[in-house]
Amino acid sequence: MSRFIQIVEVGPRDGLQNEKTVLEPAVRADFVQRLEAAGARRIEAVSFVHPKYVPQMAGAEEVMAALPRTEGRSRIGLVLNGKGYDRALGTAVDEVNVAMSATDGFGLKNQGLSVDQQVQMLSDIIAGRANAEGAPGATPKLSATLSCVWGCPFDGEVSVQQVSELVARIAALGVEEIALADTIGVGDPWSVTKKVEAARKAAPDATLRLHFHDTRNTGLANAYAGVEAGVDVLDASVGGIGGCPFAPGATGNIATEDLVYMLERAGYSTGYDLDALIAAARWIGGRIGKPNPSALSRAGGWPRGAG
């Protein structure tokens, strides 16, 4: 059997949060279901942030309420702090992803917390989870995403040592999946290899996930380097839409359909339907009122007839 690469679809959250068009919760729920019909098994469906700061993510509870439980699907809610985590617990999310930062500069801009304060925040969330363990199913799975691993728009370069030490601190709290994110798209394949190797040594028992933006046209090359380094879980956003409103100049994620095409042409398995992905990408492009940056949205798949 070919090696399976799990692609976590982040379009409904990271994809939409930086777009000028604000979509209603019902439309965003429809988007999630279209992506799941295209093969998404894990999907970042919502973000529990204050709508004052990210109006595109308003109505997370309404989005989740509009999504029927579906066997074999996991809906993820992103949170920035304990208040967001408490909101997430009031919904049917299957997983909670806690956003953190490798640098003080971005952490203070994105959530008003230094690196040390973010680690304490995560520790407090985990302590609260431990207190709720007596109720089966009361606490969704927990993961952490570490932003600006390859560079920070405020603090500049981020060293391998910075990343390694912070990953070790997160893993020591018992987090089983840690995502390394190139929030502003400044990474290169060789630095991906180095930081993945360092993170694996720092957290040998944790699952590593990678999250790349294509700001400087290195996203797919970085994804390739991550797969070659042994990572089996990658984030992507259909259509290549997205970015971070708190990171100047940050543009879209690597496109799910482009990543699926590259991996499956190479013989890997992803579980996605490329035709359906391309259709979903074109659909969301129509809803946000602009063409998607993804290559497959324009060119279709290969051989001809695919997409």
XYZ file of C-alpha atoms in Angstrom:
307
model
C 0.000 0.000 0.000
C 1.154 3.539 -0.686
C 2.087 5.781 2.212
C -0.884 7.782 3.478
C -0.441 11.510 4.015
C -3.176 13.101 6.090
C -4.127 16.571 4.878
C -5.939 18.688 7.452
C -8.193 21.130 5.580
C -7.976 24.634 7.092
C -9.884 26.624 4.465
C -12.966 27.416 6.570
C -10.755 28.955 9.259
C -7.311 30.047 8.069
C -8.560 30.336 4.513
C -11.401 32.754 5.268
C -10.018 34.745 8.193
C -7.965 37.100 6.022
C -10.517 37.636 3.244
C -12.376 40.941 2.933
C -15.686 39.182 2.298
C -17.422 38.066 5.496
C -19.498 34.939 4.922
C -22.532 34.047 7.000
C -22.296 30.990 9.291
C -24.685 29.002 7.065
C -22.414 29.531 4.049
C -19.361 28.534 6.046
C -21.124 25.368 7.245
C -21.970 24.579 3.608
C -18.285 25.089 2.777
C -17.270 22.573 5.446
C -19.684 19.981 4.104
C -18.490 20.453 0.519
C -14.924 19.889 1.669
C -15.897 16.799 3.625
C -17.697 15.475 0.545
C -14.387 15.982 -1.307
C -12.576 13.786 1.208
C -11.593 15.964 4.175
C -11.507 13.823 7.309
C -10.052 16.447 9.621
C -11.099 20.021 9.014
C -10.465 23.272 10.867
C -14.054 24.424 10.773
C -14.144 27.434 13.091
C -12.138 29.803 15.235
C -13.316 30.933 18.666
C -11.909 34.454 18.553
C -13.583 37.770 19.327
C -15.451 39.025 16.227
C -14.156 42.522 16.956
C -10.703 41.358 15.898
C -11.583 38.727 13.268
C -15.112 39.423 11.990
C -14.757 36.686 9.363
C -14.882 34.118 12.171
C -17.990 35.457 13.922
C -20.707 32.914 14.669
C -18.528 29.876 15.340
C -21.254 28.362 17.492
C -23.783 28.774 14.658
C -21.432 27.075 12.193
C -20.979 24.093 14.482
C -24.709 23.874 15.224
C -25.399 23.677 11.478
C -23.059 20.705 11.018
C -24.612 17.296 11.701
C -22.413 14.735 13.376
C -20.745 12.622 10.709
C -18.938 9.350 11.333
C -15.281 9.472 10.415
C -15.079 13.278 10.351
C -13.313 15.460 12.898
C -14.133 19.175 13.147
C -11.454 21.343 14.753
C -11.930 24.656 16.514
C -8.984 27.022 16.894
C -8.593 28.998 20.130
C -6.171 31.694 21.279
C -6.784 31.547 25.025
C -8.804 30.042 27.836
C -11.921 32.027 26.997
C -11.875 30.642 23.479
C -11.369 27.146 24.855
C -14.399 27.508 27.107
C -16.470 28.623 24.113
C -15.276 25.613 22.141
C -16.367 23.265 24.918
C -19.911 24.548 24.486
C -20.051 23.226 20.916
C -19.710 19.889 19.146
C -16.075 20.354 18.054
C -14.126 17.108 18.017
C -10.747 18.760 18.504
C -9.399 22.026 19.870
C -6.248 23.511 18.368
C -4.497 26.016 20.639
C -2.631 28.683 18.665
C 0.734 29.735 20.067
C 3.767 31.587 18.766
C 7.481 30.903 18.653
C 8.194 34.592 19.325
C 7.162 37.233 21.812
C 6.596 39.749 19.020
C 3.917 37.798 17.211
C 2.432 36.395 20.410
C 1.858 39.879 21.794
C 0.322 41.110 18.511
C -1.814 38.030 17.882
C -3.128 37.305 21.361
C -1.535 39.735 23.799
C 0.684 37.082 25.380
C 4.436 36.524 25.490
C 5.829 33.051 24.797
C 6.050 32.265 28.519
C 2.486 33.503 29.060
C 1.267 31.327 26.182
C 2.883 28.253 27.713
C 1.192 29.080 31.008
C -2.129 29.562 29.197
C -1.764 26.130 27.589
C -0.831 24.632 30.954
C -3.967 26.123 32.519
C -6.153 24.693 29.749
C -4.627 21.258 30.228
C -5.111 21.471 33.998
C -8.779 22.267 33.415
C -9.077 19.291 31.095
C -7.629 17.041 33.795
C -10.325 18.189 36.210
C -13.013 17.227 33.663
C -11.675 13.753 32.902
C -14.360 12.091 34.989
C -16.949 12.798 32.278
C -16.293 10.649 29.160
C -16.400 12.687 25.984
C -16.508 15.967 27.900
C -13.172 17.160 26.544
C -12.290 17.144 22.835
C -8.846 16.177 21.622
C -6.196 18.862 22.013
C -3.381 19.964 19.710
C -1.151 23.038 19.548
C 0.027 25.062 16.564
C 3.261 26.983 16.887
C 3.221 30.031 14.604
C 6.210 31.856 13.068
C 8.522 28.847 13.299
C 10.447 29.965 10.217
C 10.346 33.700 10.793
C 8.440 36.450 12.596
C 7.232 39.729 11.035
C 8.160 41.550 14.240
C 11.152 39.701 15.726
C 12.834 38.479 12.531
C 14.615 35.155 12.217
C 13.679 32.263 14.484
C 16.438 29.843 15.444
C 16.325 26.075 15.535
C 17.077 26.276 19.256
C 14.076 28.556 19.902
C 11.792 26.086 18.182
C 13.317 23.016 19.802
C 13.066 24.430 23.329
C 9.458 25.546 22.900
C 8.380 22.250 21.336
C 9.933 20.437 24.293
C 7.973 22.626 26.738
C 4.703 21.980 24.898
C 5.328 18.233 24.706
C 6.162 18.137 28.422
C 2.610 19.324 29.111
C 1.279 16.201 27.412
C 0.228 17.639 24.034
C 0.173 14.738 21.582
C 0.138 16.677 18.290
C 2.216 19.793 17.619
C 1.977 21.745 14.375
C 4.876 23.847 13.119
C 3.611 26.790 11.073
C 5.366 29.043 8.576
C 2.888 31.856 9.176
C 4.473 34.408 6.842
C 5.843 31.996 4.246
C 9.581 32.570 4.635
C 10.767 28.975 5.017
C 12.845 26.924 2.613
C 13.077 23.137 2.212
C 16.469 22.853 3.921
C 15.369 24.772 7.010
C 12.208 22.660 7.089
C 14.362 19.547 7.346
C 16.457 21.037 10.147
C 13.521 22.196 12.239
C 11.520 19.018 11.760
C 14.528 16.977 12.908
C 15.012 19.256 15.930
C 11.313 19.120 16.836
C 11.291 15.326 16.588
C 14.229 15.096 19.002
C 12.533 17.539 21.367
C 9.194 15.685 21.280
C 9.834 12.100 20.166
C 6.394 10.874 21.228
C 4.347 13.684 19.676
C 2.831 13.684 16.198
C 4.276 16.524 14.134
C 2.078 18.458 11.720
C 3.248 21.095 9.246
C 1.444 24.248 8.140
C 2.871 26.211 5.226
C 1.957 29.462 3.518
C 2.950 30.074 -0.084
C 3.808 33.760 0.314
C 7.153 33.405 -1.450
C 6.335 30.436 -3.681
C 8.121 27.841 -1.540
C 5.051 26.195 0.040
C 4.926 22.974 -1.988
C 8.704 22.588 -1.861
C 8.517 22.915 1.912
C 5.704 20.349 2.052
C 7.877 17.978 -0.002
C 10.763 18.468 2.436
C 8.453 17.744 5.371
C 7.185 14.510 3.812
C 10.751 13.456 3.010
C 11.635 14.133 6.659
C 8.924 11.691 7.712
C 6.002 13.971 8.555
C 2.646 12.413 7.666
C 0.266 15.264 8.569
C 0.075 18.528 6.624
C -2.330 21.476 6.698
C -3.665 22.992 3.484
C -6.425 25.365 2.393
C -8.576 24.673 -0.653
C -7.970 27.227 -3.388
C -4.826 28.452 -1.634
C -6.854 31.119 0.151
C -5.931 32.521 3.530
C -3.429 34.432 5.565
C -3.154 36.006 8.985
C -4.675 39.419 9.765
C -1.985 40.012 12.403
C 0.999 39.164 10.166
C 1.778 41.953 7.659
C 2.170 40.643 4.106
C 1.052 37.092 4.890
C -0.782 35.481 1.998
C -2.532 32.189 1.398
C -1.815 28.667 2.507
C -0.628 25.976 0.154
C -3.670 24.876 -1.850
C -5.194 21.546 -0.890
C -5.812 20.553 -4.497
C -2.237 21.436 -5.526
C -0.838 19.405 -2.626
C -3.118 16.449 -3.345
C -2.116 16.499 -7.013
C 1.606 16.566 -6.202
C 1.399 13.782 -3.629
C -0.856 11.460 -5.603
C 1.169 11.903 -8.794
C 4.114 10.691 -6.704
C 2.193 7.631 -5.515
C 1.108 8.766 -2.058
C -2.456 8.348 -0.845
C -4.516 11.255 0.551
C -8.141 10.081 0.451
C -9.273 13.191 -1.445
C -11.293 13.423 -4.657
C -9.349 15.880 -6.818
C -12.315 16.778 -9.051
C -14.472 17.559 -6.021
C -11.679 19.605 -4.439
C -11.283 21.729 -7.546
C -15.040 22.253 -7.653
C -15.026 23.328 -3.986
C -12.137 25.711 -4.649
C -13.954 27.346 -7.544
C -17.159 27.517 -5.485
C -15.517 29.352 -2.578
C -13.745 31.657 -5.019
C -17.159 32.688 -6.286
C -18.375 33.314 -2.738
C -15.438 35.542 -1.794
C -15.590 37.280 -5.160
C -12.147 36.647 -6.591
C -10.170 33.934 -8.399
C -8.215 31.532 -6.214
C -4.413 31.524 -6.395
C -4.165 27.741 -6.705
C -2.702 26.283 -9.901
C -5.193 23.419 -10.127
C -8.161 25.822 -9.931
C -6.910 27.319 -13.185
C -5.316 24.398 -15.002
C -7.278 21.392 -13.741
C -5.711 18.011 -13.119
C -3.788 15.612 -15.294
C -4.446 13.412 -17.255
C -6.926 15.624 -19.032
C -10.436 15.205 -17.761
C -9.352 15.229 -14.115
C -10.749 18.469 -12.645
